[in-house]
Amino acid sequence: MGPEIFGPLVAAVGLGATLAGLIDFGSNSLSVREMAAKRMDLGGFGSRLSGKLLIGTAGLTLWAVTFFVFARDSFLWVAGPIAFSQLLGQSFVVPLRARGRTDLLAAATLIDRLTVACCFLVLHLMDFGPQHMLWVAMAAGPVVSASVTRWILARDQKPDLSWSVSVNPWRNAKHYGVSSAAVSAQSLDLTIMSLVGGASVAGVYGAVNRWTQPMSLLAAAFTTSTAPLVAKMGSWRTAWPLLKRSSMLIGGAVLLCVGVAVFSEPLVAVLVGSDFADSAAVLRILAVGTIGAVLNQPVAAFLQALGNERAVSFITTSGVGIQLMLVALLTWAMGSIGAALAFAVLQTIILTLLLVTIVVSRRRSLIVIGRHSRGVRGR
């Protein structure tokens, strides 16, 4: 399967990830914070989850059927099952994230990845069409992981899926939702590249753009286990002693990024062959840009956990919007290299703005504390 076929397929898979993020609209992240702070119980989460899954299933079914009937060759219909599986997988680990159960979260992620690999191998041995093996395997992984999580890993924290018309699944998730939708919209880069640069350009980029996922998974493991602690503790200072040891995950992710950047050419030659030789330069730039993405994850999550979700929402949304515009412009001018540069530059800018937000928020806290102390002395 060459870049011409691979490009539209990975673009549809990326679109599926975007749809999943739009349907969730930050409700999972909000639920993690509220459950960690003991402001939401399993019953409340179950009611929200039921409504979201019901509405999401109806919408994604309509999407898949419509594009399968009227635009089957575009592969846009594939985004439907991909979005549903990701929505399911991300939702059922919320109780584990809220409790900080990194061991069970790691097990759920491992089950997901092993299912994808095994499914892909079985379909390959069955001579299944190469254009369908990828999306079927990627859709199967989160579904199996969600099933195992609900019935085995989190059986003592299993929410009751009882839907009520009066429960809004996205209540109070506005700022979380905007940030989540913006992050999900990053997956539209492949779709934009297909439109601007053609299937071959998207295929060269899509062949390696997911190779930085292991580094992102390490950052996600650290973030999902520690963000609830930050929300519970209420400040950076009190939470840091509990975060210090697990911060090695971030260091490991950064080192992996450096290694991939250095050895990008032999990695591409061995794993995908000479047809994708141009992907080596793309992978190198993506690996460097992922260093910023790895650091952005926990910084943004900690700011949200401490009540700064509005600032994070603005930074993330504006950053991703600029990135996608740059993807279109630089793809037209430089091909797949341009899209990789857009990713790397914007991740660095977003990280800088998040760090500035930390400094500003800490200064405001000190000013408030100082005023309070003077008021007490004055009495």
XYZ file of C-alpha atoms in Angstrom:
379
model
C 0.000 0.000 0.000
C 1.751 3.153 -1.232
C 1.358 6.799 -0.198
C -1.498 7.370 -2.689
C -3.770 4.867 -0.900
C -2.352 5.353 2.578
C -2.909 9.128 2.562
C -6.757 9.229 2.380
C -7.000 6.357 4.871
C -4.870 7.971 7.582
C -6.666 11.268 6.941
C -9.984 9.532 7.697
C -8.515 7.961 10.844
C -7.351 11.402 11.984
C -10.793 12.809 11.290
C -12.259 10.053 13.474
C -10.044 11.148 16.375
C -11.269 14.711 15.865
C -14.918 13.635 15.916
C -14.361 11.684 19.141
C -12.868 14.773 20.784
C -15.728 16.971 19.602
C -18.360 14.588 20.966
C -16.587 14.247 24.306
C -16.037 18.033 24.444
C -13.937 17.887 27.601
C -16.546 16.069 29.677
C -14.139 13.237 30.553
C -11.462 15.613 31.838
C -14.012 17.577 33.853
C -15.353 14.336 35.361
C -11.834 13.260 36.358
C -11.274 16.537 38.215
C -14.671 16.524 39.910
C -14.458 12.859 40.958
C -10.910 13.328 42.287
C -12.093 16.317 44.346
C -15.115 14.290 45.608
C -17.592 16.626 43.946
C -19.014 13.938 41.637
C -19.893 10.328 42.371
C -20.149 7.309 40.061
C -23.893 7.796 39.692
C -23.497 11.331 38.384
C -20.732 10.281 36.028
C -22.782 7.317 34.765
C -25.736 9.538 33.886
C -23.496 11.928 31.934
C -21.718 9.069 30.180
C -24.968 7.382 29.133
C -26.297 10.497 27.451
C -23.024 11.207 25.710
C -22.704 7.651 24.359
C -26.311 7.606 23.192
C -26.056 10.913 21.323
C -22.588 10.060 19.998
C -23.652 6.655 18.702
C -26.620 8.120 16.838
C -24.558 10.896 15.264
C -21.630 8.679 14.258
C -23.919 6.020 12.798
C -25.542 8.671 10.622
C -22.067 9.922 9.581
C -20.794 6.455 8.650
C -23.908 5.408 6.718
C -24.110 8.708 4.805
C -20.504 8.673 3.596
C -20.525 4.925 2.943
C -23.513 5.307 0.623
C -22.561 8.539 -1.132
C -18.741 8.736 -0.933
C -17.424 5.253 -0.246
C -14.120 5.700 -2.069
C -13.200 8.752 0.042
C -12.867 6.590 3.205
C -14.579 9.371 5.184
C -17.077 6.809 6.471
C -14.194 5.126 8.341
C -14.126 8.124 10.707
C -17.435 6.936 12.209
C -16.296 3.600 13.725
C -12.902 5.076 14.650
C -14.563 7.929 16.579
C -16.984 5.590 18.352
C -14.235 3.219 19.494
C -12.060 6.062 20.793
C -14.993 7.690 22.583
C -15.763 4.373 24.282
C -12.167 3.659 25.246
C -11.508 7.130 26.662
C -14.746 7.236 28.659
C -14.492 3.959 30.550
C -11.079 4.755 32.028
C -12.337 7.965 33.695
C -12.895 6.316 37.123
C -9.376 4.867 36.981
C -7.918 8.275 36.111
C -9.821 9.932 38.956
C -8.422 7.410 41.451
C -4.880 7.726 40.070
C -4.671 4.005 39.235
C -1.734 4.185 36.850
C -1.242 0.420 36.996
C -4.724 -0.278 35.674
C -4.504 2.566 33.165
C -1.278 1.055 31.834
C -2.984 -2.339 31.597
C -5.896 -0.827 29.645
C -3.500 0.902 27.237
C -1.513 -2.303 26.776
C -4.686 -4.259 26.016
C -5.628 -1.644 23.428
C -2.256 -1.802 21.653
C -2.010 -5.601 21.783
C -5.515 -5.932 20.347
C -4.603 -3.608 17.467
C -1.419 -5.592 16.740
C -3.096 -9.005 16.978
C -6.086 -7.916 14.901
C -3.810 -6.483 12.220
C -1.781 -9.717 12.102
C -4.865 -11.935 11.885
C -6.378 -9.820 9.107
C -3.078 -9.899 7.241
C -2.948 -13.704 7.461
C -6.533 -13.846 6.191
C -5.525 -11.751 3.131
C -7.915 -9.002 4.194
C -7.752 -5.905 1.987
C -4.754 -3.762 2.993
C -6.831 -0.591 2.817
C -9.156 -1.962 5.509
C -6.742 -3.757 7.864
C -5.549 -0.540 9.492
C -8.878 0.997 10.398
C -10.492 -2.277 11.520
C -7.555 -3.020 13.838
C -7.500 0.543 15.213
C -11.246 0.451 15.877
C -11.055 -2.949 17.606
C -8.359 -1.944 20.107
C -10.266 0.683 22.145
C -13.491 -1.386 22.087
C -11.776 -4.445 23.583
C -9.891 -2.265 26.066
C -13.114 -0.525 27.154
C -14.863 -3.872 27.641
C -12.033 -5.294 29.746
C -11.787 -2.055 31.745
C -15.503 -1.975 32.564
C -15.950 -5.629 33.470
C -12.536 -6.540 34.944
C -10.110 -3.685 35.678
C -12.662 -1.226 37.112
C -15.409 -3.598 38.207
C -15.557 -1.976 41.681
C -15.795 1.475 40.053
C -18.274 0.631 37.313
C -20.702 3.488 36.605
C -24.378 2.671 36.168
C -25.326 3.502 32.578
C -28.765 4.948 33.245
C -29.675 7.861 31.008
C -31.891 10.731 32.093
C -33.268 13.381 29.753
C -32.684 16.035 32.417
C -28.915 15.365 32.631
C -26.708 17.391 30.300
C -23.544 15.323 29.570
C -21.521 18.479 28.865
C -22.658 20.688 31.754
C -19.870 22.998 33.054
C -17.402 21.523 30.534
C -17.267 24.601 28.281
C -13.620 25.548 28.757
C -12.460 21.950 29.033
C -14.449 21.249 25.903
C -12.906 24.029 23.865
C -9.406 22.830 24.835
C -10.288 19.216 24.107
C -11.850 20.080 20.753
C -8.781 22.094 19.803
C -6.433 19.230 20.659
C -8.611 16.819 18.695
C -8.664 19.232 15.759
C -4.900 18.734 15.402
C -5.750 15.423 13.745
C -7.208 17.410 10.859
C -3.677 18.145 9.652
C -3.731 15.043 7.453
C -7.118 15.929 6.011
C -5.882 19.445 5.184
C -2.700 18.029 3.654
C -4.714 15.710 1.416
C -6.753 18.644 0.159
C -3.804 21.013 -0.333
C -0.907 18.742 -1.261
C -2.595 15.580 -2.505
C -2.701 11.979 -1.313
C 1.032 11.324 -1.804
C 2.079 14.226 0.437
C -0.373 13.128 3.129
C 0.872 9.560 2.806
C 4.519 10.564 3.365
C 3.495 12.471 6.500
C 0.947 9.903 7.690
C 3.466 7.053 7.447
C 5.376 8.416 10.450
C 3.214 10.967 12.260
C 2.020 8.366 14.777
C 5.532 7.114 15.554
C 5.828 9.716 18.294
C 2.816 8.247 20.110
C 4.930 6.160 22.561
C 6.434 9.395 23.883
C 2.996 10.978 24.135
C 1.728 7.885 25.965
C 4.441 8.280 28.612
C 3.419 11.908 29.090
C -0.250 10.899 29.181
C 0.470 8.231 31.815
C 2.159 10.835 34.009
C -0.575 13.409 33.410
C -3.577 11.137 34.011
C -2.123 9.829 37.269
C -0.960 13.156 38.693
C -3.562 15.716 37.560
C -6.166 14.323 40.036
C -3.578 14.669 42.819
C -3.002 18.318 41.910
C -6.771 18.918 41.939
C -7.044 17.196 45.320
C -4.083 19.029 46.893
C -5.106 22.417 45.516
C -1.613 23.795 44.850
C 1.645 23.038 43.050
C 3.711 23.187 46.241
C 1.756 20.582 48.191
C 1.424 18.252 45.191
C 5.067 18.301 44.040
C 6.472 15.795 46.608
C 3.962 13.252 45.311
C 4.778 14.020 41.666
C 8.562 14.102 41.859
C 9.245 10.388 41.434
C 6.827 9.793 38.549
C 8.204 12.835 36.685
C 10.880 10.454 35.382
C 8.275 9.426 32.795
C 8.521 12.876 31.247
C 12.318 12.669 31.198
C 12.123 9.284 29.490
C 9.711 10.626 26.883
C 12.040 13.526 26.058
C 15.008 11.158 25.677
C 12.957 8.966 23.323
C 12.149 12.026 21.212
C 15.853 12.820 20.915
C 16.646 9.218 19.971
C 13.978 9.114 17.254
C 15.200 12.428 15.829
C 18.794 11.173 15.664
C 17.972 7.782 14.152
C 15.035 8.781 11.945
C 16.597 7.652 8.654
C 17.436 4.044 9.667
C 14.089 3.734 11.455
C 12.141 4.677 8.334
C 14.298 2.464 6.097
C 13.757 -0.600 8.304
C 10.093 -0.125 9.223
C 8.400 1.184 6.076
C 10.959 0.772 3.301
C 12.328 2.861 0.482
C 8.899 3.951 -0.801
C 8.684 6.283 2.216
C 12.300 7.512 2.281
C 11.097 11.135 2.294
C 9.370 10.458 5.615
C 12.708 10.413 7.486
C 13.062 14.207 7.467
C 9.406 14.553 8.497
C 9.924 12.157 11.412
C 12.997 14.069 12.590
C 11.084 17.355 12.807
C 8.052 15.706 14.406
C 10.252 14.106 17.075
C 11.761 17.474 17.984
C 8.300 19.066 18.084
C 6.991 16.250 20.276
C 9.351 17.381 23.055
C 7.159 20.464 23.377
C 3.988 18.364 23.157
C 5.242 16.024 25.892
C 5.790 18.979 28.230
C 2.529 20.678 27.242
C 0.347 17.777 28.393
C 1.069 17.893 32.137
C 1.468 21.666 32.298
C -1.948 22.241 30.681
C -3.618 19.530 32.798
C -2.191 20.929 36.054
C -3.347 24.434 35.182
C -6.836 23.083 34.477
C -6.821 21.107 37.725
C -6.115 24.337 39.629
C -8.982 26.207 37.986
C -7.165 27.915 35.103
C -9.084 26.122 32.366
C -10.130 29.390 30.695
C -6.518 30.423 30.046
C -5.598 26.940 28.852
C -8.628 26.945 26.561
C -7.596 30.232 24.938
C -3.946 29.193 24.485
C -4.761 25.761 23.106
C -7.524 26.890 20.764
C -5.613 29.806 19.277
C -2.444 27.713 18.976
C -4.123 24.843 17.155
C -5.987 27.255 14.885
C -2.711 28.888 13.868
C -1.087 25.480 13.416
C -3.768 24.267 11.010
C -3.513 27.472 8.972
C 0.249 27.027 8.815
C -0.221 23.386 7.775
C -2.238 24.543 4.769
C 0.217 27.303 3.825
C 3.451 25.386 4.422
C 2.155 22.186 2.812
C 1.408 24.182 -0.317
C 4.909 25.696 -0.223
C 7.071 22.869 1.180
C 5.040 19.651 1.139
C 5.044 17.291 4.129
C 8.105 19.013 5.639
C 6.054 22.195 5.986
C 3.333 20.439 7.979
C 5.938 18.974 10.340
C 7.472 22.430 10.852
C 4.040 23.881 11.658
C 3.587 21.249 14.371
C 7.042 21.787 15.915
C 6.869 25.588 15.979
C 3.381 25.756 17.467
C 4.122 23.217 20.213
C 7.029 25.392 21.311
C 4.881 28.537 21.300
C 2.073 26.827 23.253
C 4.566 25.594 25.872
C 5.958 29.112 26.288
C 2.492 30.606 26.783
C 1.529 27.908 29.312
C 4.671 28.584 31.334
C 3.893 32.316 31.297
C 0.400 31.483 32.588
C 1.938 29.555 35.493
C 4.082 32.529 36.467
C 1.167 34.960 36.239
C -1.198 32.706 38.217
C 1.388 32.213 40.982
C 1.965 35.964 41.269
C -1.762 36.569 41.556
C -1.992 33.947 44.313
C 0.849 35.620 46.228
C -0.831 39.023 45.893
C -4.131 37.653 47.211
C -2.368 35.933 50.126
C -0.452 39.125 50.924
C -3.616 41.222 50.971
C -5.330 38.695 53.177
C -2.423 38.674 55.633
C -2.373 42.485 55.873
C -6.103 42.506 56.466
C -5.759 40.034 59.347
C -2.944 42.066 60.962
C -4.959 45.248 60.603
C -7.741 43.774 62.678
